JSON list of C-alpha atoms in Angstrom, two decimals:
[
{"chain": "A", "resi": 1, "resn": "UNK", "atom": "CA", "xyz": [54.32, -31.39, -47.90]},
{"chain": "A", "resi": 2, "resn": "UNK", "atom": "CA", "xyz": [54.28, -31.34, -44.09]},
{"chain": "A", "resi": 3, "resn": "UNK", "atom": "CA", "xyz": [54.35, -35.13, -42.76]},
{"chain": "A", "resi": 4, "resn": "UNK", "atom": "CA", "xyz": [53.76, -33.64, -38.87]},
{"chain": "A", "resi": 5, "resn": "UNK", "atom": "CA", "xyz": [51.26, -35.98, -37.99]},
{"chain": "A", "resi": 6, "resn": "UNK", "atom": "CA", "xyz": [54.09, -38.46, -38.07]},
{"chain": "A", "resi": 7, "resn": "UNK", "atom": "CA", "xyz": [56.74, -36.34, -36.43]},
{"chain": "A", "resi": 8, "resn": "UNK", "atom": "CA", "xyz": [55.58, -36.92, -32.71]},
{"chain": "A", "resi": 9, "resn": "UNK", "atom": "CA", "xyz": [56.33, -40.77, -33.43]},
{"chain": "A", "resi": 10, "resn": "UNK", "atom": "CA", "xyz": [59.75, -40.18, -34.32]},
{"chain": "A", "resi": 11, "resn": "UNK", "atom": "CA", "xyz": [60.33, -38.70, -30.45]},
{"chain": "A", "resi": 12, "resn": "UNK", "atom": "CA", "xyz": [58.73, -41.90, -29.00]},
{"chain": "A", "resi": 13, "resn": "UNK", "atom": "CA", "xyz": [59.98, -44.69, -31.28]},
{"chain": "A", "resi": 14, "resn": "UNK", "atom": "CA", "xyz": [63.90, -44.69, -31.88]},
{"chain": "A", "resi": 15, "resn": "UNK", "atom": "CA", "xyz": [62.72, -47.71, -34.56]},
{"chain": "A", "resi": 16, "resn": "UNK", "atom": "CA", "xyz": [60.06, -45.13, -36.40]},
{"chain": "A", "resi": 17, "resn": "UNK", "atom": "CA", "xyz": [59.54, -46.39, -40.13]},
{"chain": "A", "resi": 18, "resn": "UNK", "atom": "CA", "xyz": [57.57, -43.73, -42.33]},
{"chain": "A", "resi": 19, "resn": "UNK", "atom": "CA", "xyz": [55.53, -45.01, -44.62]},
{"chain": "A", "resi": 20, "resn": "UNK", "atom": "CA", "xyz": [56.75, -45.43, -47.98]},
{"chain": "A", "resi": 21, "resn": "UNK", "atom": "CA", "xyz": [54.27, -43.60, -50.03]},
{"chain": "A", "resi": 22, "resn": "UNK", "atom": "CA", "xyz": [54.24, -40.71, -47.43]},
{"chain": "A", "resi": 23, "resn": "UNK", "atom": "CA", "xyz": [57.75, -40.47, -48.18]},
{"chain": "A", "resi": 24, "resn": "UNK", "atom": "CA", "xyz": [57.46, -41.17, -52.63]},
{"chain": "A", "resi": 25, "resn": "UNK", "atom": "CA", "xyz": [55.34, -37.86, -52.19]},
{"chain": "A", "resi": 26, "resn": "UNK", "atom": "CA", "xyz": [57.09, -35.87, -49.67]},
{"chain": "A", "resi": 27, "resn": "UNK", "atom": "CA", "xyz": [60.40, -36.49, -51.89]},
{"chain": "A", "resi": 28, "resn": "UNK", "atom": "CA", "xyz": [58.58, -35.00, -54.72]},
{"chain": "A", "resi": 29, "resn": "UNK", "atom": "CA", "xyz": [58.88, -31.67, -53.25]},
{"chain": "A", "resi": 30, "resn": "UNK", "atom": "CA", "xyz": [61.30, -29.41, -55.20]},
{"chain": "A", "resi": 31, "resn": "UNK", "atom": "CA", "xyz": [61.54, -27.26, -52.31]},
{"chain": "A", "resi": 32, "resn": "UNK", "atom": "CA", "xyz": [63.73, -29.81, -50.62]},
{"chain": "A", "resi": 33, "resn": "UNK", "atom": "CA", "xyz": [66.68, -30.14, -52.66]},
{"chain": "A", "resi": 34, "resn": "UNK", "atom": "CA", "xyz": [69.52, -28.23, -52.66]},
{"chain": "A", "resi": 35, "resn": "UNK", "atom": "CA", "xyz": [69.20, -27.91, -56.40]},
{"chain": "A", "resi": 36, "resn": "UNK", "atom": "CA", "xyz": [66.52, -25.89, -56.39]},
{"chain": "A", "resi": 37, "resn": "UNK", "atom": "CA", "xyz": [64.68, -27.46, -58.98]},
{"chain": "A", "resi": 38, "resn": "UNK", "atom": "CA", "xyz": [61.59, -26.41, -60.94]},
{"chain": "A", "resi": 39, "resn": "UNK", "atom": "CA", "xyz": [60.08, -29.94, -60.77]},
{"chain": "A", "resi": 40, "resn": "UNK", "atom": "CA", "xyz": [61.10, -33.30, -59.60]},
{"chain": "A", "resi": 41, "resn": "UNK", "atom": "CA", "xyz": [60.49, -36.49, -62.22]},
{"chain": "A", "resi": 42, "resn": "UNK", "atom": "CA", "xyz": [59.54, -40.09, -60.33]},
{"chain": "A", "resi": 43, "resn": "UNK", "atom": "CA", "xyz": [60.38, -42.95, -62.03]},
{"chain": "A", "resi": 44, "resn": "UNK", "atom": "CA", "xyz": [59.93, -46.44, -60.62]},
{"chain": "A", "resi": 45, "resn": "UNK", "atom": "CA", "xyz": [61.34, -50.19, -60.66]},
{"chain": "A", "resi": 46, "resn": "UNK", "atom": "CA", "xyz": [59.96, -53.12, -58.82]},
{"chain": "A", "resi": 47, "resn": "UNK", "atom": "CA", "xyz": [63.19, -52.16, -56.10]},
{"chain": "A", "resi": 48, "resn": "UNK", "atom": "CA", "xyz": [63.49, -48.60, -56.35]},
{"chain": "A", "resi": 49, "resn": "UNK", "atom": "CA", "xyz": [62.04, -45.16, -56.82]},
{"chain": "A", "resi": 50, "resn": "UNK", "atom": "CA", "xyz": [64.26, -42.55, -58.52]},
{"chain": "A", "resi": 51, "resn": "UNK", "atom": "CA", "xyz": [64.00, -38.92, -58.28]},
{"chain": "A", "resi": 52, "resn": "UNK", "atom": "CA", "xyz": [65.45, -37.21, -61.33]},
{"chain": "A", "resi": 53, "resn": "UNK", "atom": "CA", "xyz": [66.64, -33.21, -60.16]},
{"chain": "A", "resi": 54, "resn": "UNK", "atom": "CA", "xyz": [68.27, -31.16, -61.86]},
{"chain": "A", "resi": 55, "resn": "UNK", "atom": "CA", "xyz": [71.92, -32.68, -63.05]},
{"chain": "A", "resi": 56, "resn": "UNK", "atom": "CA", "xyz": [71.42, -35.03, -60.26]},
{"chain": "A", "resi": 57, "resn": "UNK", "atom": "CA", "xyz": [69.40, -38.38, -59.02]},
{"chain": "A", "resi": 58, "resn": "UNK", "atom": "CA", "xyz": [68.59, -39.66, -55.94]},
{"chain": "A", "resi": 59, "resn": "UNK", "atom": "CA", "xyz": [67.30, -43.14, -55.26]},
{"chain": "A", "resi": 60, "resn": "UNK", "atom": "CA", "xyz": [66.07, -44.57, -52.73]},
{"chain": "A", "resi": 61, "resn": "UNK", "atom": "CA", "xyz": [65.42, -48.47, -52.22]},
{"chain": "A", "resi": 62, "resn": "UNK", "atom": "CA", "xyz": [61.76, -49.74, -51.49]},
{"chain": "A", "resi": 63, "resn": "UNK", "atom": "CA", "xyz": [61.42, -51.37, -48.37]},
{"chain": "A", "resi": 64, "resn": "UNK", "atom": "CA", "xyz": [60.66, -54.77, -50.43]},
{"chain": "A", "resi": 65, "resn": "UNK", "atom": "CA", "xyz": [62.31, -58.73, -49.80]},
{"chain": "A", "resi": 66, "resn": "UNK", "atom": "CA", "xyz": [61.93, -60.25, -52.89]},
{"chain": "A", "resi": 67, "resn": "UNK", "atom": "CA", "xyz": [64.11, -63.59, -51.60]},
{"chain": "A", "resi": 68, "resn": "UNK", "atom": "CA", "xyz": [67.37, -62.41, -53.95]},
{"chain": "A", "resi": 69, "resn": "UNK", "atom": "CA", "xyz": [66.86, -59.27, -52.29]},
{"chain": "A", "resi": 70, "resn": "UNK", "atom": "CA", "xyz": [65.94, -57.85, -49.43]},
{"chain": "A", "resi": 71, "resn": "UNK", "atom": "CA", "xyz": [65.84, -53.77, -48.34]},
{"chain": "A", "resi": 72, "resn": "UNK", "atom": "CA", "xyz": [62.77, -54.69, -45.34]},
{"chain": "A", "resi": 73, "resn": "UNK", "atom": "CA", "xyz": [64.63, -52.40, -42.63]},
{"chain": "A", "resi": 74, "resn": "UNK", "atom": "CA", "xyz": [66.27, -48.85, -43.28]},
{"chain": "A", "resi": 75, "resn": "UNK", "atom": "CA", "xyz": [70.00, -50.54, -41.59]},
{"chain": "A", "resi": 76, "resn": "UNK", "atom": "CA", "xyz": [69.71, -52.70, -44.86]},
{"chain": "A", "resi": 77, "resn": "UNK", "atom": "CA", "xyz": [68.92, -49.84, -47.16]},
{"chain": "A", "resi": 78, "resn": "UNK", "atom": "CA", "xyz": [71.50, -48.11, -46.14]},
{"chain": "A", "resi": 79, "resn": "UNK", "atom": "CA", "xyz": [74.28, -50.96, -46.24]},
{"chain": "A", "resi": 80, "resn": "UNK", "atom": "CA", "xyz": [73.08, -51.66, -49.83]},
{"chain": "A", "resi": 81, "resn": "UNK", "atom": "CA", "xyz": [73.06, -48.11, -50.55]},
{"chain": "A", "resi": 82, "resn": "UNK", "atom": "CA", "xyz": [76.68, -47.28, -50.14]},
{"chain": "A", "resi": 83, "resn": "UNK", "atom": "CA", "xyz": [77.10, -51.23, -51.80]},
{"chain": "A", "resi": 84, "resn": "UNK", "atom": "CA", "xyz": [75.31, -49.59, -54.82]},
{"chain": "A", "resi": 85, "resn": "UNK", "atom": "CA", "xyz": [77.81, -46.98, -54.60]},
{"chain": "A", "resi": 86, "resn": "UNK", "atom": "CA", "xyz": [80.90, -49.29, -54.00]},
{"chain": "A", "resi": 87, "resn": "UNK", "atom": "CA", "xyz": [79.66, -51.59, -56.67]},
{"chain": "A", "resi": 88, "resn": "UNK", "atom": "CA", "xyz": [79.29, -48.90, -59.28]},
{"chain": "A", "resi": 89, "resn": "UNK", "atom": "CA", "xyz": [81.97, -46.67, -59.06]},
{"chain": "A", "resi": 90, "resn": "UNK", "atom": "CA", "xyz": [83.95, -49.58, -60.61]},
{"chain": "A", "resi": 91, "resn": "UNK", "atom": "CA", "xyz": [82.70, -48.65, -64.11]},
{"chain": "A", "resi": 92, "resn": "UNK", "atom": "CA", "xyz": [81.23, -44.96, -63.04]},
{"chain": "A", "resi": 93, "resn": "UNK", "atom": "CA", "xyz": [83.25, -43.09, -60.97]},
{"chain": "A", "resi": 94, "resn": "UNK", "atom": "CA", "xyz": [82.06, -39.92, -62.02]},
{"chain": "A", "resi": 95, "resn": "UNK", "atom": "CA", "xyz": [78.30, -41.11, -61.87]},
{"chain": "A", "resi": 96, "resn": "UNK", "atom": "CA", "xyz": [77.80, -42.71, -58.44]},
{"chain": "A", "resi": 97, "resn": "UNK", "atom": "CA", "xyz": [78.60, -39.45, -56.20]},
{"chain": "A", "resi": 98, "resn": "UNK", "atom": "CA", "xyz": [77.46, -40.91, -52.58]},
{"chain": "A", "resi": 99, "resn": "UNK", "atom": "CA", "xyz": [74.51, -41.70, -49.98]},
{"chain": "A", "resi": 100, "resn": "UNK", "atom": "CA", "xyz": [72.67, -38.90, -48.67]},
{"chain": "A", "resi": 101, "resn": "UNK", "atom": "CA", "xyz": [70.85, -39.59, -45.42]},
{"chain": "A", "resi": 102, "resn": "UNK", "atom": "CA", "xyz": [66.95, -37.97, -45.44]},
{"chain": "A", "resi": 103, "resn": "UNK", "atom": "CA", "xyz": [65.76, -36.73, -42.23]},
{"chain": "A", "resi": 104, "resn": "UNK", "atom": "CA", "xyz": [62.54, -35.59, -40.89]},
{"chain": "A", "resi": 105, "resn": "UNK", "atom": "CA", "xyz": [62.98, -32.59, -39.18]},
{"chain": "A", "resi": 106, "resn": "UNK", "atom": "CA", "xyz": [60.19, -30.82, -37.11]},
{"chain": "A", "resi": 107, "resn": "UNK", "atom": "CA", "xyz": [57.49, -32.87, -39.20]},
{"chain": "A", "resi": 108, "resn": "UNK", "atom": "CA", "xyz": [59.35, -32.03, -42.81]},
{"chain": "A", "resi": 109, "resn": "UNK", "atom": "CA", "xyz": [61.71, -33.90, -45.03]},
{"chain": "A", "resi": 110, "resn": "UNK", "atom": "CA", "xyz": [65.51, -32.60, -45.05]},
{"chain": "A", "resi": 111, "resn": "UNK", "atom": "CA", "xyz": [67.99, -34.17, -47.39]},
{"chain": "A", "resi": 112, "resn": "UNK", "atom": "CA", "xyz": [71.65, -34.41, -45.82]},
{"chain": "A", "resi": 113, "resn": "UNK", "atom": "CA", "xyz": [73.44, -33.40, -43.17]},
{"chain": "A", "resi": 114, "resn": "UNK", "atom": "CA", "xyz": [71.95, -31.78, -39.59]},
{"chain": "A", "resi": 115, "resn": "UNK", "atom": "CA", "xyz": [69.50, -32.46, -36.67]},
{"chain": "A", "resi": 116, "resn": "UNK", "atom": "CA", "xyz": [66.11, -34.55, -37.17]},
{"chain": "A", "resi": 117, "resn": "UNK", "atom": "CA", "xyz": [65.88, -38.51, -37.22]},
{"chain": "A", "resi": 118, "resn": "UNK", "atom": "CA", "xyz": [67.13, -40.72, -40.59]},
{"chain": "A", "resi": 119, "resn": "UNK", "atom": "CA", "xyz": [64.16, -42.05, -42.05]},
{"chain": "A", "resi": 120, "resn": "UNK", "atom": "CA", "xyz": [65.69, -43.26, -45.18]},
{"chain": "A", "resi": 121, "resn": "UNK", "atom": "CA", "xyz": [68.90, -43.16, -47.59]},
{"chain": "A", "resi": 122, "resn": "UNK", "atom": "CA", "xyz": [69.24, -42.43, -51.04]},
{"chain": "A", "resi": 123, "resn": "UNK", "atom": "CA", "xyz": [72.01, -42.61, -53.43]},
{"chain": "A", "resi": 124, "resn": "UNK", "atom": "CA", "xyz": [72.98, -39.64, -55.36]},
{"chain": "A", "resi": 125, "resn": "UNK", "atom": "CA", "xyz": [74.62, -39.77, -58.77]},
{"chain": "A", "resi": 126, "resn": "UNK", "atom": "CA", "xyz": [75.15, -37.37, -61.79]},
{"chain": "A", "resi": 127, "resn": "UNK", "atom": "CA", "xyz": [71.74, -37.42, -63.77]},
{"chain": "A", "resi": 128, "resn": "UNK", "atom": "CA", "xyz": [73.05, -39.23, -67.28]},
{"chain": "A", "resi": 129, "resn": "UNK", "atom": "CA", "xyz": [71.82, -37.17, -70.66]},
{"chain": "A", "resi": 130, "resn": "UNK", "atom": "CA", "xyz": [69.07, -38.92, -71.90]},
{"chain": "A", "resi": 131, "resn": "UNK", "atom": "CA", "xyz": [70.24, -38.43, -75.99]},
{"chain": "A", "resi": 132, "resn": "UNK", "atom": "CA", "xyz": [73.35, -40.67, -74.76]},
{"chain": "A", "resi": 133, "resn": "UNK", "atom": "CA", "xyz": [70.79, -43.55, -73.35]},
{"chain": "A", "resi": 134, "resn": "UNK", "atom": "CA", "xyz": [71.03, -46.56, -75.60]},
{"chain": "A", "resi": 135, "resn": "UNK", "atom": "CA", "xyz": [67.13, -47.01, -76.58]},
{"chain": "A", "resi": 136, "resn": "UNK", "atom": "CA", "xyz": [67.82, -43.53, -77.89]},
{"chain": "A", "resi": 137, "resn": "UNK", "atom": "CA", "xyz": [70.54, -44.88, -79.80]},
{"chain": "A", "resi": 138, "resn": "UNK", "atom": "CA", "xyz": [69.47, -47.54, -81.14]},
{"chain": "A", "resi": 139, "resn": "UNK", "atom": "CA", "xyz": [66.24, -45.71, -82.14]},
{"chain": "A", "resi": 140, "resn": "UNK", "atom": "CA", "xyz": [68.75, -43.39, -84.54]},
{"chain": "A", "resi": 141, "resn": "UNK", "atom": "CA", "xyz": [70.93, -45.73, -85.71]},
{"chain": "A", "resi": 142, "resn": "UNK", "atom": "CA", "xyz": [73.58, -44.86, -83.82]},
{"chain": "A", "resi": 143, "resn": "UNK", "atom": "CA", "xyz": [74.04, -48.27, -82.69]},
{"chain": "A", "resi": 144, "resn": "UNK", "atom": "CA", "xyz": [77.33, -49.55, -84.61]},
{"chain": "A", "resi": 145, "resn": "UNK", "atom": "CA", "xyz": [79.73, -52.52, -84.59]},
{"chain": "A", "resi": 146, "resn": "UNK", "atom": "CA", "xyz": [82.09, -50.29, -83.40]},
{"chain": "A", "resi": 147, "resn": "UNK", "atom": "CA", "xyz": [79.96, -48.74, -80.47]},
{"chain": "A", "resi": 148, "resn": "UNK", "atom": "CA", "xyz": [79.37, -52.66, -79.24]},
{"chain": "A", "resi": 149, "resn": "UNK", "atom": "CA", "xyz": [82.83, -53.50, -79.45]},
{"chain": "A", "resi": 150, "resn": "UNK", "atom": "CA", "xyz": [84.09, -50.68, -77.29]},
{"chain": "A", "resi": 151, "resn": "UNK", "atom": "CA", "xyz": [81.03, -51.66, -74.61]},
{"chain": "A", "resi": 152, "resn": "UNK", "atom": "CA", "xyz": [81.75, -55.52, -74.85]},
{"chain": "A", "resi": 153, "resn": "UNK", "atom": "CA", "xyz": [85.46, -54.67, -74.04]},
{"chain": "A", "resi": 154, "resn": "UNK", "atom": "CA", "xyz": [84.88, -52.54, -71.15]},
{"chain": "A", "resi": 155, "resn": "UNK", "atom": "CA", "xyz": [82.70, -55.40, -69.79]},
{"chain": "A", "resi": 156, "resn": "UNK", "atom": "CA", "xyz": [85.42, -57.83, -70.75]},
{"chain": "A", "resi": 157, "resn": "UNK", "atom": "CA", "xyz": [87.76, -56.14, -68.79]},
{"chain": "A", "resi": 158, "resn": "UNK", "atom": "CA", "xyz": [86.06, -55.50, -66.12]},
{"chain": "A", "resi": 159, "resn": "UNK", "atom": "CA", "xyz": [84.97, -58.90, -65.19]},
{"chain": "A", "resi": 160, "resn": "UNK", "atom": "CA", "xyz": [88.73, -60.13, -66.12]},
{"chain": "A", "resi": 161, "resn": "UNK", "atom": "CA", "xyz": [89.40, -57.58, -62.98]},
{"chain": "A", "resi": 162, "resn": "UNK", "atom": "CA", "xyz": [87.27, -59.38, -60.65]},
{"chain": "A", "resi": 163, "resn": "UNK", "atom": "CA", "xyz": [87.32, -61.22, -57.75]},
{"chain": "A", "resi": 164, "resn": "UNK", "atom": "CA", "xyz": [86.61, -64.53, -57.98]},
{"chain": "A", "resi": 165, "resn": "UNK", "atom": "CA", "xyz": [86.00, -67.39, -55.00]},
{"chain": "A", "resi": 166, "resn": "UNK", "atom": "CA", "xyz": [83.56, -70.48, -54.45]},
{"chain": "A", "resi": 167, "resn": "UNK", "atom": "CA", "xyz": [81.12, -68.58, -52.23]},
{"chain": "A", "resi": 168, "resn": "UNK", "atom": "CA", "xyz": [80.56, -66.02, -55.30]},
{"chain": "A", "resi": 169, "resn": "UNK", "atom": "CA", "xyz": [80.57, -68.74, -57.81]},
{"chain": "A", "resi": 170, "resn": "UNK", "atom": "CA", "xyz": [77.64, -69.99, -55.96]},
{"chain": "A", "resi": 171, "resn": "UNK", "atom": "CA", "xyz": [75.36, -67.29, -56.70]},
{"chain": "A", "resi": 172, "resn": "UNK", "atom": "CA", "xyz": [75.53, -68.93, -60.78]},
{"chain": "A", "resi": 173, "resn": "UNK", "atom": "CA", "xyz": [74.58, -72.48, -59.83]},
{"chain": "A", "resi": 174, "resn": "UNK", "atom": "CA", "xyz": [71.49, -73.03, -61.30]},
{"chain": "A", "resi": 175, "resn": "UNK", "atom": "CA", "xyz": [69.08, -74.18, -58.41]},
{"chain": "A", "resi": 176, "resn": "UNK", "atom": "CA", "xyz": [70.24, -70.21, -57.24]},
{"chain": "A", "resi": 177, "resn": "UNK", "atom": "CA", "xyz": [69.29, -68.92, -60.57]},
{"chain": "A", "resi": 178, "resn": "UNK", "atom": "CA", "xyz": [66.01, -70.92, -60.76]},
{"chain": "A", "resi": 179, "resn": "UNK", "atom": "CA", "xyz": [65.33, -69.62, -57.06]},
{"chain": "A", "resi": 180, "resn": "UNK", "atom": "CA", "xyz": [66.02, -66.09, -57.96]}
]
């Protein structure tokens, strides 16, 4: 869909914000992927909405402060974007593929690269098969001993790998916790 009603503000204000469910509906618009998809899914959580396409996903972080969190301007958004990324790569390298800046460009959304202002950032990652999901699983039985062990030593591991220090300790003291 064409969003040039809100095009001319982007030449005037350098600190333009589209509005978020302007954007939730322009990003539903196969045409603008490089995919090519016949369709684009939505799905939603209380801090982002994802756009399933194709073999890929982007997501994009609502511009929400819940106190633990807080993605209010698009400089945060992007910082915890390529965070997200950082973050995840840890335990999915092959998953968590990078941020992709969205543009509006002469009053329509553009994904990537090129001329036209950043109005938001999304991350991109390798869509998952949903028969490999674990509520799948689980609903087939497929959910062994063995299966747990394998993900409870991954996790093992990887928090034996991590870094440690007082300031991230602090985010388990309990008056945090309770906060959060």
């Amino acid at each position: 869909p064409s969003i040039c009603h809100y095009s001319f503000k982007w030449k005037l204000f350098s600190c333009f914000a589209m509005d978020f469910s302007i954007l939730l509906v322009a990003l539903q618009n196969p045409k603008i992927y490089p995919e090519k998809p016949q369709s684009v899914e939505v799905l939603q959580t209380h801090a982002s909405a994802l756009f399933l396409v194709g073999k890929h996903v982007y997501k994009i972080k609502k511009p929400v402060n819940f106190g633990f969190l807080d993605f209010i301007s698009l400089e945060k958004r992007k910082y915890y974007c390529h965070e997200e990324v950082v973050l995840n790569r840890r335990l999915c390298p092959q998953v968590y593929l990078g941020v992709v800046d969205i543009r509006l460009q002469d009053g329509r959304i553009k994904l990537g690269e090129g001329s036209g202002g950043i109005v938001e950032y999304a991350v991109l990652m390798e869509r998952l098969p949903q028969d490999a999901m674990m509520d799948r699983w689980l609903a087939k039985g497929k959910v062994t001993p063995e299966v747990l062990q394998k993900i409870a030593d991954k996790v093992a591991q990887f928090h034996d790998r991590a870094m440690t220090n007082p300031e991230i300790a602090s985010f388990g003291k309990t008056e945090v916790i309770r906060t959060n």
